[in-house]
Structure formats: C-alpha cells, structure tokens
PDB file of C-alpha atoms and ligand atoms in Angstrom:
ATOM      1  CA  MET A   1     -29.064  13.472 -16.451  1.00  0.00           C
ATOM      2  CA  ALA A   2     -30.835  16.859 -17.275  1.00  0.00           C
ATOM      3  CA  SER A   3     -32.657  19.791 -15.485  1.00  0.00           C
ATOM      4  CA  ASN A   4     -36.356  20.519 -17.067  1.00  0.00           C
ATOM      5  CA  GLN A   5     -37.736  23.979 -17.396  1.00  0.00           C
ATOM      6  CA  ASP A   6     -38.844  23.770 -13.694  1.00  0.00           C
ATOM      7  CA  ASN A   7     -35.271  23.088 -12.590  1.00  0.00           C
ATOM      8  CA  THR A   8     -36.274  19.470 -11.310  1.00  0.00           C
ATOM      9  CA  LEU A   9     -33.831  16.730 -12.164  1.00  0.00           C
ATOM     10  CA  ALA A  10     -35.274  14.837 -15.183  1.00  0.00           C
ATOM     11  CA  VAL A  11     -33.969  11.432 -16.871  1.00  0.00           C
ATOM     12  CA  PRO A  12     -34.924  11.061 -20.612  1.00  0.00           C
ATOM     13  CA  SER A  13     -37.305   8.249 -21.418  1.00  0.00           C
ATOM     14  CA  SER A  14     -37.381   5.854 -24.185  1.00  0.00           C
ATOM     15  CA  GLU A  15     -39.670   7.979 -26.147  1.00  0.00           C
ATOM     16  CA  GLY A  16     -37.295  11.110 -25.917  1.00  0.00           C
ATOM     17  CA  LYS A  17     -39.556  12.828 -23.156  1.00  0.00           C
ATOM     18  CA  TYR A  18     -38.263  13.774 -19.990  1.00  0.00           C
ATOM     19  CA  VAL A  19     -39.106  11.721 -16.907  1.00  0.00           C
ATOM     20  CA  THR A  20     -39.523  13.578 -13.710  1.00  0.00           C
ATOM     21  CA  VAL A  21     -40.333  12.578 -10.354  1.00  0.00           C
ATOM     22  CA  PHE A  22     -43.838  14.609 -10.583  1.00  0.00           C
ATOM     23  CA  ASN A  23     -44.921  13.254 -14.145  1.00  0.00           C
ATOM     24  CA  ASP A  24     -43.829   9.700 -13.301  1.00  0.00           C
ATOM     25  CA  PRO A  25     -42.841   8.949  -9.758  1.00  0.00           C
ATOM     26  CA  VAL A  26     -42.652   4.993 -10.609  1.00  0.00           C
ATOM     27  CA  ASN A  27     -40.112   5.387 -13.343  1.00  0.00           C
ATOM     28  CA  PHE A  28     -38.088   8.130 -12.251  1.00  0.00           C
ATOM     29  CA  ASN A  29     -34.901   6.456 -11.475  1.00  0.00           C
ATOM     30  CA  ALA A  30     -32.174   9.488 -11.395  1.00  0.00           C
ATOM     31  CA  LYS A  31     -28.978   8.653  -9.616  1.00  0.00           C
ATOM     32  CA  HIS A  32     -26.676  11.133  -8.184  1.00  0.00           C
ATOM     33  CA  PRO A  33     -23.212  10.140  -9.227  1.00  0.00           C
ATOM     34  CA  LEU A  34     -20.347  10.359  -6.472  1.00  0.00           C
ATOM     35  CA  HIS A  35     -17.251  11.842  -7.183  1.00  0.00           C
ATOM     36  CA  ASN A  36     -15.372   8.478  -6.513  1.00  0.00           C
ATOM     37  CA  SER A  37     -16.489   4.633  -6.524  1.00  0.00           C
ATOM     38  CA  TRP A  38     -16.362   3.221  -2.869  1.00  0.00           C
ATOM     39  CA  THR A  39     -15.909  -0.613  -1.861  1.00  0.00           C
ATOM     40  CA  LEU A  40     -17.125  -1.678   1.708  1.00  0.00           C
ATOM     41  CA  TRP A  41     -15.014  -4.420   3.217  1.00  0.00           C
ATOM     42  CA  PHE A  42     -15.729  -6.415   6.068  1.00  0.00           C
ATOM     43  CA  ASP A  43     -13.313  -8.385   8.604  1.00  0.00           C
ATOM     44  CA  ASN A  44     -13.123 -10.060  12.238  1.00  0.00           C
ATOM     45  CA  PRO A  45      -9.626 -11.805  11.888  1.00  0.00           C
ATOM     46  CA  GLY A  46     -10.184 -13.169  15.745  1.00  0.00           C
ATOM     47  CA  LYS A  47      -7.396 -14.149  17.774  1.00  0.00           C
ATOM     48  CA  LYS A  48      -5.283 -16.408  15.479  1.00  0.00           C
ATOM     49  CA  SER A  49      -4.645 -13.679  13.262  1.00  0.00           C
ATOM     50  CA  ASN A  50      -1.317 -12.147  12.388  1.00  0.00           C
ATOM     51  CA  ALA A  51       0.245 -10.069   9.988  1.00  0.00           C
ATOM     52  CA  ASN A  52       1.007 -12.816   7.488  1.00  0.00           C
ATOM     53  CA  ASN A  53      -2.514 -14.367   7.403  1.00  0.00           C
ATOM     54  CA  TRP A  54      -4.489 -11.198   8.425  1.00  0.00           C
ATOM     55  CA  GLU A  55      -5.501 -10.547   4.614  1.00  0.00           C
ATOM     56  CA  GLN A  56      -7.205 -13.879   4.420  1.00  0.00           C
ATOM     57  CA  SER A  57     -10.041 -12.439   6.734  1.00  0.00           C
ATOM     58  CA  LEU A  58     -10.992  -9.593   4.573  1.00  0.00           C
ATOM     59  CA  LYS A  59     -14.027 -10.100   2.891  1.00  0.00           C
ATOM     60  CA  GLU A  60     -14.925  -7.408  -0.212  1.00  0.00           C
ATOM     61  CA  LEU A  61     -18.510  -6.605   0.430  1.00  0.00           C
ATOM     62  CA  ILE A  62     -19.585  -3.958  -2.481  1.00  0.00           C
ATOM     63  CA  THR A  63     -19.020  -1.092  -4.698  1.00  0.00           C
ATOM     64  CA  PHE A  64     -21.288   1.741  -5.213  1.00  0.00           C
ATOM     65  CA  ASP A  65     -20.845   4.936  -7.131  1.00  0.00           C
ATOM     66  CA  THR A  66     -24.007   6.808  -6.319  1.00  0.00           C
ATOM     67  CA  VAL A  67     -25.728   8.469  -3.278  1.00  0.00           C
ATOM     68  CA  GLU A  68     -28.751   6.498  -3.764  1.00  0.00           C
ATOM     69  CA  ASP A  69     -26.464   3.262  -3.755  1.00  0.00           C
ATOM     70  CA  PHE A  70     -24.510   4.238  -0.737  1.00  0.00           C
ATOM     71  CA  TRP A  71     -28.166   4.586   1.237  1.00  0.00           C
ATOM     72  CA  GLY A  72     -29.038   1.005  -0.254  1.00  0.00           C
ATOM     73  CA  VAL A  73     -25.715  -0.830   1.008  1.00  0.00           C
ATOM     74  CA  TYR A  74     -26.234   1.223   4.430  1.00  0.00           C
ATOM     75  CA  ASN A  75     -29.603   0.255   5.158  1.00  0.00           C
ATOM     76  CA  ASN A  76     -29.076  -3.121   4.749  1.00  0.00           C
ATOM     77  CA  ILE A  77     -25.932  -4.043   6.487  1.00  0.00           C
ATOM     78  CA  MET A  78     -25.515  -4.375  10.173  1.00  0.00           C
ATOM     79  CA  LYS A  79     -24.924  -1.444  12.210  1.00  0.00           C
ATOM     80  CA  THR A  80     -21.660  -0.866  13.980  1.00  0.00           C
ATOM     81  CA  CYS A  81     -23.370  -1.186  17.561  1.00  0.00           C
ATOM     82  CA  ASP A  82     -24.347  -4.557  16.525  1.00  0.00           C
ATOM     83  CA  LEU A  83     -21.281  -6.108  15.266  1.00  0.00           C
ATOM     84  CA  SER A  84     -19.173  -8.714  17.379  1.00  0.00           C
ATOM     85  CA  ILE A  85     -15.815  -7.931  19.074  1.00  0.00           C
ATOM     86  CA  SER A  86     -12.847  -7.908  16.648  1.00  0.00           C
ATOM     87  CA  SER A  87     -14.929  -6.583  13.552  1.00  0.00           C
ATOM     88  CA  ASN A  88     -14.027  -3.673  11.300  1.00  0.00           C
ATOM     89  CA  TYR A  89     -15.768  -2.240   8.282  1.00  0.00           C
ATOM     90  CA  HIS A  90     -13.505  -0.806   5.816  1.00  0.00           C
ATOM     91  CA  LEU A  91     -14.920   2.142   3.282  1.00  0.00           C
ATOM     92  CA  PHE A  92     -11.843   2.553   0.700  1.00  0.00           C
ATOM     93  CA  LYS A  93     -11.753   4.384  -2.703  1.00  0.00           C
ATOM     94  CA  GLN A  94     -12.242   1.398  -5.283  1.00  0.00           C
ATOM     95  CA  GLY A  95      -8.795  -0.018  -6.144  1.00  0.00           C
ATOM     96  CA  ILE A  96      -7.263   0.711  -2.971  1.00  0.00           C
ATOM     97  CA  LYS A  97      -7.512  -2.458  -0.622  1.00  0.00           C
ATOM     98  CA  PRO A  98      -7.548  -1.480   3.157  1.00  0.00           C
ATOM     99  CA  MET A  99      -4.369  -2.578   4.084  1.00  0.00           C
ATOM    100  CA  TRP A 100      -0.789  -1.185   4.906  1.00  0.00           C
ATOM    101  CA  GLU A 101       0.760  -3.022   1.867  1.00  0.00           C
ATOM    102  CA  ASP A 102      -1.466  -1.397  -0.888  1.00  0.00           C
ATOM    103  CA  ALA A 103       0.553   0.995  -3.051  1.00  0.00           C
ATOM    104  CA  ALA A 104      -1.853   3.861  -2.331  1.00  0.00           C
ATOM    105  CA  ASN A 105      -1.439   3.254   2.023  1.00  0.00           C
ATOM    106  CA  LYS A 106       2.046   2.199   2.197  1.00  0.00           C
ATOM    107  CA  HIS A 107       3.581   5.742   2.471  1.00  0.00           C
ATOM    108  CA  GLY A 108       0.476   7.097   4.502  1.00  0.00           C
ATOM    109  CA  GLY A 109      -0.820   6.887   7.910  1.00  0.00           C
ATOM    110  CA  LYS A 110      -4.099   7.467   9.815  1.00  0.00           C
ATOM    111  CA  TRP A 111      -5.770   9.445  11.814  1.00  0.00           C
ATOM    112  CA  SER A 112      -7.688   7.716  14.639  1.00  0.00           C
ATOM    113  CA  ILE A 113      -9.336   7.767  18.076  1.00  0.00           C
ATOM    114  CA  GLN A 114     -10.740   5.200  20.374  1.00  0.00           C
ATOM    115  CA  LEU A 115     -13.882   6.119  21.762  1.00  0.00           C
ATOM    116  CA  PRO A 116     -14.904   4.082  24.964  1.00  0.00           C
ATOM    117  CA  ARG A 117     -17.265   1.743  24.232  1.00  0.00           C
ATOM    118  CA  ASN A 118     -19.955   2.132  27.514  1.00  0.00           C
ATOM    119  CA  LYS A 119     -19.697   6.150  26.865  1.00  0.00           C
ATOM    120  CA  THR A 120     -20.052   5.749  22.776  1.00  0.00           C
ATOM    121  CA  MET A 121     -22.702   2.969  22.539  1.00  0.00           C
ATOM    122  CA  SER A 122     -25.563   5.054  21.324  1.00  0.00           C
ATOM    123  CA  GLU A 123     -23.453   7.591  19.341  1.00  0.00           C
ATOM    124  CA  ILE A 124     -21.059   5.303  17.096  1.00  0.00           C
ATOM    125  CA  ASP A 125     -23.603   4.514  14.250  1.00  0.00           C
ATOM    126  CA  ASN A 126     -23.877   8.448  13.728  1.00  0.00           C
ATOM    127  CA  ILE A 127     -20.136   8.850  13.996  1.00  0.00           C
ATOM    128  CA  TRP A 128     -19.590   6.098  11.547  1.00  0.00           C
ATOM    129  CA  LEU A 129     -22.312   7.455   9.079  1.00  0.00           C
ATOM    130  CA  ASP A 130     -20.983  11.029   9.352  1.00  0.00           C
ATOM    131  CA  THR A 131     -17.381   9.669   9.066  1.00  0.00           C
ATOM    132  CA  MET A 132     -18.164   7.774   5.785  1.00  0.00           C
ATOM    133  CA  LEU A 133     -20.366  10.760   4.398  1.00  0.00           C
ATOM    134  CA  SER A 134     -17.379  13.340   4.892  1.00  0.00           C
ATOM    135  CA  CYS A 135     -15.757  10.913   2.243  1.00  0.00           C
ATOM    136  CA  ILE A 136     -18.319  10.030  -0.068  1.00  0.00           C
ATOM    137  CA  GLY A 137     -19.566  13.608  -0.170  1.00  0.00           C
ATOM    138  CA  GLU A 138     -15.882  14.942  -0.646  1.00  0.00           C
ATOM    139  CA  ALA A 139     -15.719  16.917   2.506  1.00  0.00           C
ATOM    140  CA  TYR A 140     -11.817  17.061   2.182  1.00  0.00           C
ATOM    141  CA  GLU A 141     -10.209  19.975   0.269  1.00  0.00           C
ATOM    142  CA  GLN A 142      -7.254  17.620  -0.584  1.00  0.00           C
ATOM    143  CA  GLU A 143      -9.547  14.603  -1.483  1.00  0.00           C
ATOM    144  CA  GLN A 144      -6.962  12.794  -3.188  1.00  0.00           C
ATOM    145  CA  GLU A 145      -5.111  12.616   0.259  1.00  0.00           C
ATOM    146  CA  VAL A 146      -7.941  10.336   1.340  1.00  0.00           C
ATOM    147  CA  CYS A 147      -7.454   6.559   0.949  1.00  0.00           C
ATOM    148  CA  GLY A 148     -10.494   5.248   3.205  1.00  0.00           C
ATOM    149  CA  VAL A 149     -12.008   5.103   6.576  1.00  0.00           C
ATOM    150  CA  VAL A 150     -12.521   2.398   9.126  1.00  0.00           C
ATOM    151  CA  VAL A 151     -14.393   1.501  12.120  1.00  0.00           C
ATOM    152  CA  SER A 152     -13.186  -0.935  14.543  1.00  0.00           C
ATOM    153  CA  VAL A 153     -15.405  -2.677  17.264  1.00  0.00           C
ATOM    154  CA  ARG A 154     -13.200  -3.775  20.361  1.00  0.00           C
ATOM    155  CA  LYS A 155     -14.145  -4.802  23.678  1.00  0.00           C
ATOM    156  CA  ALA A 156     -13.280  -1.492  25.296  1.00  0.00           C
ATOM    157  CA  PHE A 157     -13.661   1.102  22.733  1.00  0.00           C
ATOM    158  CA  PHE A 158     -14.743   1.769  19.130  1.00  0.00           C
ATOM    159  CA  ARG A 159     -11.977   3.109  16.770  1.00  0.00           C
ATOM    160  CA  ILE A 160     -12.722   5.306  13.939  1.00  0.00           C
ATOM    161  CA  ALA A 161      -9.762   5.974  11.570  1.00  0.00           C
ATOM    162  CA  LEU A 162      -9.225   7.796   8.547  1.00  0.00           C
ATOM    163  CA  TRP A 163      -6.057   6.500   6.251  1.00  0.00           C
ATOM    164  CA  THR A 164      -4.227   8.979   4.306  1.00  0.00           C
ATOM    165  CA  ARG A 165      -1.817   8.893   1.019  1.00  0.00           C
ATOM    166  CA  SER A 166       1.057  10.535   2.534  1.00  0.00           C
ATOM    167  CA  SER A 167       2.109  10.739   6.020  1.00  0.00           C
ATOM    168  CA  ASP A 168       5.380  13.233   5.668  1.00  0.00           C
ATOM    169  CA  ASN A 169       3.138  16.726   5.333  1.00  0.00           C
ATOM    170  CA  GLN A 170       2.111  17.911   8.670  1.00  0.00           C
ATOM    171  CA  ALA A 171       0.037  20.968   7.612  1.00  0.00           C
ATOM    172  CA  LEU A 172      -1.821  18.631   4.822  1.00  0.00           C
ATOM    173  CA  ALA A 173      -2.526  15.864   7.529  1.00  0.00           C
ATOM    174  CA  MET A 174      -3.719  18.501   9.888  1.00  0.00           C
ATOM    175  CA  SER A 175      -6.474  20.000   7.417  1.00  0.00           C
ATOM    176  CA  ILE A 176      -7.581  16.458   6.968  1.00  0.00           C
ATOM    177  CA  GLY A 177      -7.544  15.672  10.728  1.00  0.00           C
ATOM    178  CA  ARG A 178      -9.514  18.740  11.442  1.00  0.00           C
ATOM    179  CA  VAL A 179     -12.438  18.371   8.886  1.00  0.00           C
ATOM    180  CA  LEU A 180     -12.962  14.903   9.799  1.00  0.00           C
ATOM    181  CA  LYS A 181     -13.309  15.788  13.504  1.00  0.00           C
ATOM    182  CA  ARG A 182     -15.401  18.100  12.736  1.00  0.00           C
ATOM    183  CA  SER A 183     -17.588  16.459  10.314  1.00  0.00           C
ATOM    184  CA  ALA A 184     -18.208  13.378  12.202  1.00  0.00           C
ATOM    185  CA  ASN A 185     -18.638  15.288  15.658  1.00  0.00           C
ATOM    186  CA  ILE A 186     -16.038  13.719  17.374  1.00  0.00           C
ATOM    187  CA  ASP A 187     -15.517  14.417  20.898  1.00  0.00           C
ATOM    188  CA  GLY A 188     -11.840  13.801  21.773  1.00  0.00           C
ATOM    189  CA  VAL A 189      -8.077  14.111  20.490  1.00  0.00           C
ATOM    190  CA  LEU A 190      -7.391  12.402  17.320  1.00  0.00           C
ATOM    191  CA  GLU A 191      -3.778  11.048  16.550  1.00  0.00           C
ATOM    192  CA  PHE A 192      -2.201  10.769  13.491  1.00  0.00           C
ATOM    193  CA  GLN A 193       0.347   7.799  12.935  1.00  0.00           C
ATOM    194  CA  PRO A 194       2.388   6.744   9.904  1.00  0.00           C
ATOM    195  CA  HIS A 195       1.561   3.211   8.947  1.00  0.00           C
ATOM    196  CA  SER A 196       5.291   2.332   9.028  1.00  0.00           C
ATOM    197  CA  ASP A 197       6.724   2.068  12.558  1.00  0.00           C
ATOM    198  CA  SER A 198      10.191   3.291  11.389  1.00  0.00           C
ATOM    199  CA  LYS A 199       8.564   6.788  10.992  1.00  0.00           C
ATOM    200  CA  SER A 200       6.654   7.173  13.906  1.00  0.00           C
ATOM    201  CA  ALA A 201       9.174   8.190  16.368  1.00  0.00           C
ATOM    202  CA  GLY A 202       8.510  11.332  18.052  1.00  0.00           C
ATOM    203  CA  LYS A 203       5.443  12.926  19.425  1.00  0.00           C
ATOM    204  CA  PRO A 204       2.312  12.399  17.227  1.00  0.00           C
ATOM    205  CA  TRP A 205       0.260  14.849  15.370  1.00  0.00           C
ATOM    206  CA  THR A 206      -2.912  15.769  17.314  1.00  0.00           C
ATOM    207  CA  VAL A 207      -6.285  17.296  16.169  1.00  0.00           C
TER     208      VAL A 207
HETATM  209  P1  LIG B   1      -5.564  -3.619  14.016  1.00  0.00           P
HETATM  210  O1  LIG B   1      -6.852  -4.240  14.023  1.00  0.00           O
HETATM  211  O2  LIG B   1      -5.194  -2.477  12.908  1.00  0.00           O
HETATM  212  O3  LIG B   1      -5.085  -3.306  15.596  1.00  0.00           O
HETATM  213  O4  LIG B   1      -4.445  -4.790  13.831  1.00  0.00           O
HETATM  214  P2  LIG B   1      -5.711  -3.368  16.837  1.00  0.00           P
HETATM  215  O5  LIG B   1      -7.126  -3.116  17.170  1.00  0.00           O
HETATM  216  O6  LIG B   1      -4.873  -2.719  17.925  1.00  0.00           O
HETATM  217  O7  LIG B   1      -5.596  -4.929  17.372  1.00  0.00           O
HETATM  218  P3  LIG B   1      -6.360  -5.953  17.753  1.00  0.00           P
HETATM  219  O8  LIG B   1      -5.438  -7.351  17.962  1.00  0.00           O
HETATM  220  O9  LIG B   1      -6.969  -5.485  19.150  1.00  0.00           O
HETATM  221  O10 LIG B   1      -7.349  -6.277  16.821  1.00  0.00           O
HETATM  222  C1  LIG B   1      -4.418  -5.823  14.458  1.00  0.00           C
HETATM  223  C2  LIG B   1      -3.344  -7.098  13.792  1.00  0.00           C
HETATM  224  O11 LIG B   1      -3.983  -7.033  12.339  1.00  0.00           O
HETATM  225  C3  LIG B   1      -2.194  -6.368  13.209  1.00  0.00           C
HETATM  226  O12 LIG B   1      -1.239  -6.340  14.446  1.00  0.00           O
HETATM  227  C4  LIG B   1      -1.765  -7.194  12.335  1.00  0.00           C
HETATM  228  O13 LIG B   1      -1.248  -8.448  12.659  1.00  0.00           O
HETATM  229  C5  LIG B   1      -3.095  -7.371  11.377  1.00  0.00           C
HETATM  230  N1  LIG B   1      -3.437  -6.199  10.626  1.00  0.00           N
HETATM  231  C6  LIG B   1      -4.186  -4.929  10.504  1.00  0.00           C
HETATM  232  N2  LIG B   1      -4.267  -4.429   9.344  1.00  0.00           N
HETATM  233  C7  LIG B   1      -4.787  -3.205   9.273  1.00  0.00           C
HETATM  234  C8  LIG B   1      -3.274  -5.077   8.847  1.00  0.00           C
HETATM  235  C9  LIG B   1      -2.370  -4.529   7.433  1.00  0.00           C
HETATM  236  O14 LIG B   1      -2.791  -3.747   6.600  1.00  0.00           O
HETATM  237  N3  LIG B   1      -1.755  -5.489   6.980  1.00  0.00           N
HETATM  238  C10 LIG B   1      -1.276  -6.804   7.668  1.00  0.00           C
HETATM  239  N4  LIG B   1      -0.287  -7.315   6.850  1.00  0.00           N
HETATM  240  N5  LIG B   1      -1.826  -7.154   8.637  1.00  0.00           N
HETATM  241  C11 LIG B   1      -2.456  -6.179   9.182  1.00  0.00           C
END
C-alpha cells in the first residue's frame, strides 16, 4: 500500500498504476493491517463441563489481521445480547488459546467485572465492541502484556475480562486495568485476579 500525491491510500494495479478509491472504487481494495493477528473463539460449555473436559466445547471461529476483516467478522456474528446463557466469546492474539493452561496465560491473570444483566442489556454490545477495539487498536502502552479479552453471558450478569501475560507486577497490571476501564466506558470497579488460585491470597487489585 502507498500514498499518492493527494495523500490518499492507493494500491498498485496489475498495470503498475495506482488504484485509489476515487479513480476506481470497485477495484480499490486496500486493507489496513493490524499490529497483531487475532482469533475469535466461542464456547458454551453447559452444566456438565468441568476443568477436565471444558476445552472440548471451545470452538475456534476465525482469525483476522486487518481492520476491514475485523468489521466483516463483527457484522456477521451474533451480538452478545442475543447469545444464550453460559456463552462466551474470546478474542485472543493468534497462537494463544483462551485457557489458563496456555504458556502465555499460565503466569497471568485477568481484569474483570460483572455487569448486572438487567442494567446492562442495552450497553453490553458497545462495551464488548470497545473492549475488542482497545485490543486490536493497540490502546495499551504495554501491549505485549495483553493476551486477549472475554465476554461471558450468565443468568444474572455479563462479565467482561481482559487476560494478561503476567500477574506479579501491580503497576503494570494497574496501567492496563485503567486503560480498559476508560476505553470501554466501564462504569464500576474492575478486579484483578491471577489465574492460579495459589497467588490470589489477599485483597484483589482494583481500578
Ligand atoms: P468460567 O466460565 O470462567 O467461570 O469457568 P464462571 O462464569 O464463574 O462459571 P460458570 O459455571 O457460571 O460458567 C467455569 C468453569 O469452566 C471452570 O470452573 C472450569 O471448570 C472451566 N474453565 C474455564 N476456563 C476459563 C478454563 C480454563 O482456562 N481451563 C480449564 N481447564 N477449565 C476452564
């Protein structure tokens, strides 16, 4: 992709000329690359699930690495508010499975908040969209710390969570929690918990 003299994005055509959205809107197909590739996962494990069989219900939906492909995915999947109880969407960097056991997650933790279903029904789609955009748009200064984000649909609440790579640096975790809260316009207190129970003694960090 290049910029022409008018400073509009242009893609080279097969004849070596530049195609812009102005001179050839049909063939103009520039895509805007994301810094990382992201994979969307879905699961709805149901009541019979436990930590040993939980992974079986995890479905890898699609991986994308451009802004345009993100919107193509987002506009063609069910909105969070329409998902059935127990469902989860997970958006993780490509190569990281959305499970505690993955090498990228096993020393990490998560910022999360439970938003009461009755008060949040009309807002959850925007909160989840803004949460995803904060990740794919690299809103986090320490973006290598971010593994992925999850939205969970439960009977009484929606839960938004952001999974981090580490869980032992409070200043680093707090800076990520603050950006998540601001970017997704989350009204309420987010709590940080390490994935491993053994580390979660004491008061959780909050933003
Ligand atoms: P959850 O959905 O993260 O918690 O995990 P929630 O919403 O409090 O519980 P729910 O019963 O209302 O859905 C629920 C259960 O799924 C856990 O207790 C585990 O049995 C299993 N599980 C969830 N995660 C994220 C993992 C994981 O990463 N690895 C494994 N092995 N099991 C998991």
